[in-house]
Amino acid sequence: MAAFSSVSSSLLLTFFILFGLSVAKEILVGGKTDAWRIPASESDSLNQWAERSRFQVGDFLVWKYDGGKDSVLQVSREEYVNCSTSNPIKVHSDGTTKVKLDRPGPFYFISGAQGHCEKGQKLVVVVLTPRGRSSGIVSSSAPAPAPFLAEFEGPAVAPTSSANALHGSILVVALGAMLGLFM
């Protein structure tokens, strides 16, 4: 019986570890339902919110807005900078838009309502590269300038912290210890 308990505890612990590392989040754009609008000021810009947020591969961005008056266009960097609605990657106009962030790097969004993008209703989010995976960039002893980053008009890529990984590991160890007490 003790061997079975040990095996089941190990399997349960493995499940929690794997599940804890792969949880995607649904993130409400701007942190509130009425955020997809022309900002009242630069500090009210969604890009200010995005700079303070962390986005991971697998997360979903969620917009809530009046689909009869506005839309969300996913666009290229050039269309974002120029507020061009002529060739979007994807058009969303249902009032409740959900977009999966399926790769690392920048995602660009603008309002489809005429004149709104030019007044600041746009958003760029940068999805972090998953830990342990190479970005394909080989670094030399001296870093080369990054032309993409120099031209990038949006939030800076924020440094990552191991605090979340540490917190998750402590939780898994604590759960494992608790399960050991009850078996």
PDB file of N, CA, C and O in Angstrom, residues 12-13 17 34 43 62 109 161 166 169 179:
ATOM      1  N   LEU A  12       0.915  12.514  -9.216  1.00  0.00           N
ATOM      2  CA  LEU A  12       0.160  13.739  -8.953  1.00  0.00           C
ATOM      3  C   LEU A  12       1.092  14.944  -8.941  1.00  0.00           C
ATOM      4  O   LEU A  12       0.768  15.990  -9.503  1.00  0.00           O
ATOM      5  N   LEU A  13       2.259  14.801  -8.356  1.00  0.00           N
ATOM      6  CA  LEU A  13       3.244  15.879  -8.324  1.00  0.00           C
ATOM      7  C   LEU A  13       3.691  16.230  -9.744  1.00  0.00           C
ATOM      8  O   LEU A  13       3.767  17.402 -10.104  1.00  0.00           O
ATOM      9  N   ILE A  17       3.258  19.858 -11.736  1.00  0.00           N
ATOM     10  CA  ILE A  17       4.397  20.558 -12.338  1.00  0.00           C
ATOM     11  C   ILE A  17       4.098  20.882 -13.791  1.00  0.00           C
ATOM     12  O   ILE A  17       4.263  22.010 -14.236  1.00  0.00           O
ATOM     13  N   ASP A  34     -14.042  48.790 -20.885  1.00  0.00           N
ATOM     14  CA  ASP A  34     -14.201  49.944 -21.779  1.00  0.00           C
ATOM     15  C   ASP A  34     -12.862  50.520 -22.245  1.00  0.00           C
ATOM     16  O   ASP A  34     -12.778  51.686 -22.627  1.00  0.00           O
ATOM     17  N   SER A  43      -0.953  59.145 -21.117  1.00  0.00           N
ATOM     18  CA  SER A  43      -0.850  58.231 -19.980  1.00  0.00           C
ATOM     19  C   SER A  43      -2.019  57.251 -19.934  1.00  0.00           C
ATOM     20  O   SER A  43      -1.951  56.231 -19.253  1.00  0.00           O
ATOM     21  N   VAL A  62      -8.197  39.743 -24.745  1.00  0.00           N
ATOM     22  CA  VAL A  62      -9.654  39.831 -24.863  1.00  0.00           C
ATOM     23  C   VAL A  62     -10.060  41.300 -24.874  1.00  0.00           C
ATOM     24  O   VAL A  62      -9.682  42.058 -23.987  1.00  0.00           O
ATOM     25  N   PHE A 109      -2.120  45.999 -33.152  1.00  0.00           N
ATOM     26  CA  PHE A 109      -3.563  46.131 -33.272  1.00  0.00           C
ATOM     27  C   PHE A 109      -3.924  47.606 -33.400  1.00  0.00           C
ATOM     28  O   PHE A 109      -3.345  48.455 -32.718  1.00  0.00           O
ATOM     29  N   SER A 161      11.498  37.698 -14.718  1.00  0.00           N
ATOM     30  CA  SER A 161      11.877  37.423 -13.348  1.00  0.00           C
ATOM     31  C   SER A 161      11.664  35.952 -13.069  1.00  0.00           C
ATOM     32  O   SER A 161      10.745  35.349 -13.590  1.00  0.00           O
ATOM     33  N   LEU A 166       9.743  30.399  -9.215  1.00  0.00           N
ATOM     34  CA  LEU A 166      10.040  30.028  -7.848  1.00  0.00           C
ATOM     35  C   LEU A 166       8.753  29.834  -7.061  1.00  0.00           C
ATOM     36  O   LEU A 166       8.603  28.857  -6.344  1.00  0.00           O
ATOM     37  N   SER A 169       7.196  26.564  -8.014  1.00  0.00           N
ATOM     38  CA  SER A 169       7.936  25.432  -7.473  1.00  0.00           C
ATOM     39  C   SER A 169       7.640  25.253  -5.994  1.00  0.00           C
ATOM     40  O   SER A 169       7.474  24.123  -5.522  1.00  0.00           O
ATOM     41  N   LEU A 179       0.306  16.052   0.381  1.00  0.00           N
ATOM     42  CA  LEU A 179      -0.189  14.760  -0.075  1.00  0.00           C
ATOM     43  C   LEU A 179       0.520  13.628   0.658  1.00  0.00           C
ATOM     44  O   LEU A 179      -0.092  12.611   0.983  1.00  0.00           O
TER      45      LEU A 179
END
